[in-house]
CSV table of N, CA and C in Angstrom, one decimal:
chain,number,residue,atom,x,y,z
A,1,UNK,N,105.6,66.2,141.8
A,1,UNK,CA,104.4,66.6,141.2
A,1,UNK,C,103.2,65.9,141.8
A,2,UNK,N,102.3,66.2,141.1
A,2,UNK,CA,100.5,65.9,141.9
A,2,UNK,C,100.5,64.6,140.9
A,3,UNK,N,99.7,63.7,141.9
A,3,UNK,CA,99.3,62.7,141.5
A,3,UNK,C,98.8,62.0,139.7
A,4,UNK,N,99.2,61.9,139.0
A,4,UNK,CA,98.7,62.2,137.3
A,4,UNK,C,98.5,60.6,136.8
A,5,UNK,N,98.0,60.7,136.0
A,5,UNK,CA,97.3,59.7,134.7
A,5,UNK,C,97.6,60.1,133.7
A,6,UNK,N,98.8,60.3,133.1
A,6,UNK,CA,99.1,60.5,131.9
A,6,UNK,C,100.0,59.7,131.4
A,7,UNK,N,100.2,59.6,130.1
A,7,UNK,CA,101.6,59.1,129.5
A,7,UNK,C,102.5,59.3,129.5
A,8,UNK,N,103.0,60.5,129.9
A,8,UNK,CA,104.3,61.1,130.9
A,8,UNK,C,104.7,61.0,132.3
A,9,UNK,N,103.5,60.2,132.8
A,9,UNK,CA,103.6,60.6,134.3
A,9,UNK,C,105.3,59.7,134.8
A,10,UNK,N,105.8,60.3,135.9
A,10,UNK,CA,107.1,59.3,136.3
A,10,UNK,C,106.3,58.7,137.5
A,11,UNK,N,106.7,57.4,137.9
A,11,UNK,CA,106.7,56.9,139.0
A,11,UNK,C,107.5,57.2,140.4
A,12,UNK,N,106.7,57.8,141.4
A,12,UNK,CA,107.9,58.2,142.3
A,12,UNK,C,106.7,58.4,143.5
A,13,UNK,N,107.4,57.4,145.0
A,13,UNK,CA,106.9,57.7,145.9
A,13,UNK,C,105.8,56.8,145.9
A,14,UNK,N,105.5,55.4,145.2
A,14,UNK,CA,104.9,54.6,145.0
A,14,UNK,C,103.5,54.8,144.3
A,15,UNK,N,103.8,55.9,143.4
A,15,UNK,CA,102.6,56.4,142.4
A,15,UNK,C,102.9,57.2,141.4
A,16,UNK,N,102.6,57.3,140.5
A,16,UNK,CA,102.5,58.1,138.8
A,16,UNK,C,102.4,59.7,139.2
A,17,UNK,N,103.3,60.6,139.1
A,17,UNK,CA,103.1,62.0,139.0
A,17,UNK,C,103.7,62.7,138.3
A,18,UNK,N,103.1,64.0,137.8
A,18,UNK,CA,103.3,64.6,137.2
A,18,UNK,C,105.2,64.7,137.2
A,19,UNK,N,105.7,65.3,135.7
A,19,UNK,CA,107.5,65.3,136.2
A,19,UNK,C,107.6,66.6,135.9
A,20,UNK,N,107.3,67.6,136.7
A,20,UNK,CA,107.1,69.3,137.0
A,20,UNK,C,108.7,69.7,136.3
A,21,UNK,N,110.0,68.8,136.8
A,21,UNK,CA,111.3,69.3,136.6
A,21,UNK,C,111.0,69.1,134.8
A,22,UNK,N,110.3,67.8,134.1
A,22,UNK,CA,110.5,68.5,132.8
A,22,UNK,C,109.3,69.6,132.3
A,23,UNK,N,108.1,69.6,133.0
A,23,UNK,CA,107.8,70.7,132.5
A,23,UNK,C,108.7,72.2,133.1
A,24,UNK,N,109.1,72.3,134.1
A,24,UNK,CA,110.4,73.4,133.9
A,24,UNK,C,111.1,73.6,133.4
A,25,UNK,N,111.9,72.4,132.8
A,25,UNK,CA,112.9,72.6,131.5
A,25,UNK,C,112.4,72.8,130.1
A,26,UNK,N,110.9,72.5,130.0
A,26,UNK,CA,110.3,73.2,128.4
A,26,UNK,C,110.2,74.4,128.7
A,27,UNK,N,109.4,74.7,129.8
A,27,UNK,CA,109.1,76.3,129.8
A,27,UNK,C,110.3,77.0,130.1
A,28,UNK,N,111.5,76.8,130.6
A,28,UNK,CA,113.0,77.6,129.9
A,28,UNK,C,113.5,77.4,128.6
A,29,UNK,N,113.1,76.1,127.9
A,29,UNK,CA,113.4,76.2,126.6
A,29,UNK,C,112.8,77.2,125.6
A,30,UNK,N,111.5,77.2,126.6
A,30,UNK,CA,110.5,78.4,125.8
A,30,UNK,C,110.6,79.6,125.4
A,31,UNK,N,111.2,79.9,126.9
A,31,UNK,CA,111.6,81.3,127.3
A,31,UNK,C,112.8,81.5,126.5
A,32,UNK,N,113.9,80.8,126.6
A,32,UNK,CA,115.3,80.9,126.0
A,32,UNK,C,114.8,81.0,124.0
A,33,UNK,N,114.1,80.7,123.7
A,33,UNK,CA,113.7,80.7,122.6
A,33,UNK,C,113.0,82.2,122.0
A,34,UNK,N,112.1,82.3,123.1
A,34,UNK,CA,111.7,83.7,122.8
A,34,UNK,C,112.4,84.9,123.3
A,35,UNK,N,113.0,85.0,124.3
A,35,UNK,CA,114.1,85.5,124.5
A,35,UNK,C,115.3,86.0,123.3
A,36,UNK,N,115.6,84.6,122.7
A,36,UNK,CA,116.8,84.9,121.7
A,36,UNK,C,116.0,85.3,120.6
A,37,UNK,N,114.8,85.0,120.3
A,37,UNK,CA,114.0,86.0,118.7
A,37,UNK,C,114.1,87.5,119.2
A,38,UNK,N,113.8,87.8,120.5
A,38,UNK,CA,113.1,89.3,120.6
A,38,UNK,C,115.1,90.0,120.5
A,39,UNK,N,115.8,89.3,121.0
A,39,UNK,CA,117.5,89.7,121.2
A,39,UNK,C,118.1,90.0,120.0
A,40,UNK,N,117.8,89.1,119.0
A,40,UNK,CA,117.8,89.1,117.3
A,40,UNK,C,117.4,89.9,116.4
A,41,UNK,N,116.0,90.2,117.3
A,41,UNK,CA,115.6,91.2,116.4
A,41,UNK,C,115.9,92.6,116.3
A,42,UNK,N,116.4,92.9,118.0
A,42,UNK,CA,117.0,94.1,118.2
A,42,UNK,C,115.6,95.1,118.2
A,43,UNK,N,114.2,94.1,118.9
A,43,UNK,CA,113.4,95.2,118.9
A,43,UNK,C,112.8,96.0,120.6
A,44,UNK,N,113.7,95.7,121.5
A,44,UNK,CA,113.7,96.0,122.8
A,44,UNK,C,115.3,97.3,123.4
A,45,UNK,N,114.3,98.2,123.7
A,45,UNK,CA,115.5,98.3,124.8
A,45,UNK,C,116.3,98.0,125.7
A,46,UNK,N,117.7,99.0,126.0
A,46,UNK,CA,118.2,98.1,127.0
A,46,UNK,C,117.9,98.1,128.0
A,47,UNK,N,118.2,96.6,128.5
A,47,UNK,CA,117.2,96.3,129.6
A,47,UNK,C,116.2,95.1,129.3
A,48,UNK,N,115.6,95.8,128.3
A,48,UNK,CA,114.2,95.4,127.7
A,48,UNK,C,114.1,93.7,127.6
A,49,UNK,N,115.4,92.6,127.3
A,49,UNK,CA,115.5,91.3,127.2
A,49,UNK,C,115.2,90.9,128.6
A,50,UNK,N,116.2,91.7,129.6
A,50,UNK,CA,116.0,91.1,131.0
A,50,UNK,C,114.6,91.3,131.8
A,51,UNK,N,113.7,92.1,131.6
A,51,UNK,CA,112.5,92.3,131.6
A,51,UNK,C,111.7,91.0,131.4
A,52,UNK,N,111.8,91.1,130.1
A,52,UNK,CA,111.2,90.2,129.3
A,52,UNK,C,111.5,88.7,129.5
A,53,UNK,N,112.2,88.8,130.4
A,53,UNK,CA,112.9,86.6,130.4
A,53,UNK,C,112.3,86.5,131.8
A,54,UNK,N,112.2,88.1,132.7
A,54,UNK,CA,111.5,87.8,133.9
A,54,UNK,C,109.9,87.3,133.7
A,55,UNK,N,109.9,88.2,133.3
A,55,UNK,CA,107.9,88.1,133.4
A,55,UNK,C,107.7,86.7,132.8
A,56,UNK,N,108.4,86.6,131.5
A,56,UNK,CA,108.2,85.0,130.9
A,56,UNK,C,108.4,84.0,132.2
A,57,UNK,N,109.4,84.0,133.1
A,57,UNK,CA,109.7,83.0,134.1
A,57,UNK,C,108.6,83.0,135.1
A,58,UNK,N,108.5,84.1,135.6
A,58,UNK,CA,106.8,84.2,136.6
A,58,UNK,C,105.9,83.7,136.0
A,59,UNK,N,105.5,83.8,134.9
A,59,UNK,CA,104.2,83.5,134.4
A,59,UNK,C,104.4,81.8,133.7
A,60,UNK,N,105.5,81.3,133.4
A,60,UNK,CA,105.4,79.9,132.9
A,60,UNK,C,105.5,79.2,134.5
A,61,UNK,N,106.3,79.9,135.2
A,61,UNK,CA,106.3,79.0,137.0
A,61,UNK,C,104.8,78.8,137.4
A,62,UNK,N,104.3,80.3,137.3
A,62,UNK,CA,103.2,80.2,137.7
A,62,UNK,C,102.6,78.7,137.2
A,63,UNK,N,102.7,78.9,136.0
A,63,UNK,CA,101.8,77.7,135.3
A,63,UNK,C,101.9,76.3,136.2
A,64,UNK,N,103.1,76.0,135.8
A,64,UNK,CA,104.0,75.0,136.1
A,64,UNK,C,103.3,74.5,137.8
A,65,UNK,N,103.5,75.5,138.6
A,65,UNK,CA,103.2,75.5,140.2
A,65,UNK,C,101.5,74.8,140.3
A,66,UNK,N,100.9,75.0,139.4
A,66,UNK,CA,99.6,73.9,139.3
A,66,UNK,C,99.7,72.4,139.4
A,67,UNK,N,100.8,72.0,138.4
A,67,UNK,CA,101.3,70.6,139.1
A,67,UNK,C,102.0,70.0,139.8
A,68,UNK,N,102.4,71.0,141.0
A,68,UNK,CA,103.2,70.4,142.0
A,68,UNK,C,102.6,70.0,142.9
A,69,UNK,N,102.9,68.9,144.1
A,69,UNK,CA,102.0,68.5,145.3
A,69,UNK,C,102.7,68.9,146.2
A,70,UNK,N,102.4,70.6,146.1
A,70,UNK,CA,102.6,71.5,147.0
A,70,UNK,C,101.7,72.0,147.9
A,71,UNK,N,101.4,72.2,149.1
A,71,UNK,CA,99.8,73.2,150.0
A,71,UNK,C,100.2,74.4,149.4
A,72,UNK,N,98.4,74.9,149.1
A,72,UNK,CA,98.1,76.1,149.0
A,72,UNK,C,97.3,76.9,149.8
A,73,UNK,N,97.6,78.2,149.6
A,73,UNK,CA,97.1,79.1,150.9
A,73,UNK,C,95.9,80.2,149.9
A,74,UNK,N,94.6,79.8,150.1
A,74,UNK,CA,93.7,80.7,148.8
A,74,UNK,C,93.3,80.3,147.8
A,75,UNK,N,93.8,78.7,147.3
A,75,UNK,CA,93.7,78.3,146.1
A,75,UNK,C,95.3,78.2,145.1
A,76,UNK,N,96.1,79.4,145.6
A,76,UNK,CA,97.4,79.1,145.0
A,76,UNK,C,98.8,79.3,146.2
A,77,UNK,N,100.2,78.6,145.6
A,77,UNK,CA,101.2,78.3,146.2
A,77,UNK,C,101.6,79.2,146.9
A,78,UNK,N,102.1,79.5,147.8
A,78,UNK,CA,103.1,80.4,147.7
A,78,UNK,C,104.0,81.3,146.8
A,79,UNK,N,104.4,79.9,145.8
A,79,UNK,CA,105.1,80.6,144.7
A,79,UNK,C,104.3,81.2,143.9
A,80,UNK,N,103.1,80.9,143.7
A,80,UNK,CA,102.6,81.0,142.7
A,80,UNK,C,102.3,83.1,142.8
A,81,UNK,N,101.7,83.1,144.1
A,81,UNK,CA,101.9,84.5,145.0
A,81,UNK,C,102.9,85.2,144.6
A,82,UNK,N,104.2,84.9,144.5
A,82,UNK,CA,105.7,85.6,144.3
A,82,UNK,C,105.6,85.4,142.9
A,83,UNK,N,105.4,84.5,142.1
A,83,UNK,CA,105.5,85.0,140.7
A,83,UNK,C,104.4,85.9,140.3
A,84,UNK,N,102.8,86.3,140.5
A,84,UNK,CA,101.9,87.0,140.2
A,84,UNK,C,102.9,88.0,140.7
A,85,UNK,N,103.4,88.6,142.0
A,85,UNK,CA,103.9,89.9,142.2
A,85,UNK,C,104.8,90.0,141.3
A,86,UNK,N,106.3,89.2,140.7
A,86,UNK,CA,107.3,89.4,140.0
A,86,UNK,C,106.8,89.7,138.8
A,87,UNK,N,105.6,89.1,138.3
A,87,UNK,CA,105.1,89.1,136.6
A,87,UNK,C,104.8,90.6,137.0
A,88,UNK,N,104.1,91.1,137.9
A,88,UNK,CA,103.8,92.6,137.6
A,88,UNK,C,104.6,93.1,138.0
A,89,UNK,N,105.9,93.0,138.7
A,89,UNK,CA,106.8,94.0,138.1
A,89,UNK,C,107.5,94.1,136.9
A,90,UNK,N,108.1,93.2,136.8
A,90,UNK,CA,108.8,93.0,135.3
A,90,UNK,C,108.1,93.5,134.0
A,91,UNK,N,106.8,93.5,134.0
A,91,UNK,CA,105.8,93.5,133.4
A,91,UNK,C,105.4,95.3,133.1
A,92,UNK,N,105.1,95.6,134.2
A,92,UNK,CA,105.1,97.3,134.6
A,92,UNK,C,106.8,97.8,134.3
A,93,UNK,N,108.1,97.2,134.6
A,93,UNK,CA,109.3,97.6,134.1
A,93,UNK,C,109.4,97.6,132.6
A,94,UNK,N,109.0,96.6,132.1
A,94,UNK,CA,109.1,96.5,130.9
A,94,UNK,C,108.1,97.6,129.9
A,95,UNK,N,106.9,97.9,130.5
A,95,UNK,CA,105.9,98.9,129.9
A,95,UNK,C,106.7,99.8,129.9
A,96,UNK,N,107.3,100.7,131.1
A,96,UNK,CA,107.9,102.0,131.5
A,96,UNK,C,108.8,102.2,130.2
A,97,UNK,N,109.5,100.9,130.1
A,97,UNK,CA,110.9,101.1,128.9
A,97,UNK,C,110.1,101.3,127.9
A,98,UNK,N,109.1,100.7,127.3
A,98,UNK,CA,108.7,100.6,125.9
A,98,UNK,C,108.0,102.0,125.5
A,99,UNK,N,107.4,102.9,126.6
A,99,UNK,CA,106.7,103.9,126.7
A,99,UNK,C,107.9,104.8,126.5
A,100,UNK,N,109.4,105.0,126.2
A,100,UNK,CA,110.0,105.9,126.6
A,100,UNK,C,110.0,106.4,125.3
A,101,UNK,N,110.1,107.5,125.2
A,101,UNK,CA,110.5,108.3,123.9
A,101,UNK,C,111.4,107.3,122.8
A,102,UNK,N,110.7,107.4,121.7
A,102,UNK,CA,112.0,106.1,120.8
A,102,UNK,C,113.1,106.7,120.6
A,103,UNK,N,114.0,106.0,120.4
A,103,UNK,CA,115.4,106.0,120.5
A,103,UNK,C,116.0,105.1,119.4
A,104,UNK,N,116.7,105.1,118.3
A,104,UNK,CA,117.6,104.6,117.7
A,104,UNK,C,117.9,103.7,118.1
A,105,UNK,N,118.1,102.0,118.0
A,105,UNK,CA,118.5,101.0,118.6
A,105,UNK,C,119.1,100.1,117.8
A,106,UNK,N,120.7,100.0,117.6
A,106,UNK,CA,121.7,99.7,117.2
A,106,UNK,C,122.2,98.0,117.6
């Protein structure tokens, strides 16, 4: 991670930085959380979960990719690039399903 001043920061590389691997493991705890409510509730089609755990994962990476001490090309990562494009797919897949004529969901 990028250089940090915080109360979480780890030591590594003979300085305080951000620990990006646990902010990746909250923002999958996140996702797995909201994931298993929308799964529960049985209010998506099928499909409709795996959609939805994508776009969640592009868009918390996205986040996440602000504190890495990674180069960027424009202001953001590369990754950050590949998840904006994944978030709008998953995102546009996910619309298509929801738009579909309703259907009974068991």
């Amino acid at each position: 991670g990028k250089v940090a001043h915080v109360a979480w920061a780890v030591h590594d590389h003979g300085v305080f930085r951000h620990p990006t691997q646990l902010y990746s493991s909250l923002a999958a705890l996140a996702t797995l959380g909201v994931v298993a409510w929308a799964d529960r509730r049985r209010t998506l089609p099928d499909n409709g979960v795996f959609y939805l755990q994508g776009a969640l994962f592009c868009a918390l990476r996205f986040v996440v990719e602000f504190y890495r001490d990674v180069p960027s090309y424009g202001g953001f990562t590369l990754a950050q690039y590949a998840c904006a494009a994944g978030f709008a797919f998953f995102a546009w897949r996910l619309r298509r399903l929801l738009r579909r004529p309703s259907v009974a969901f068991a």
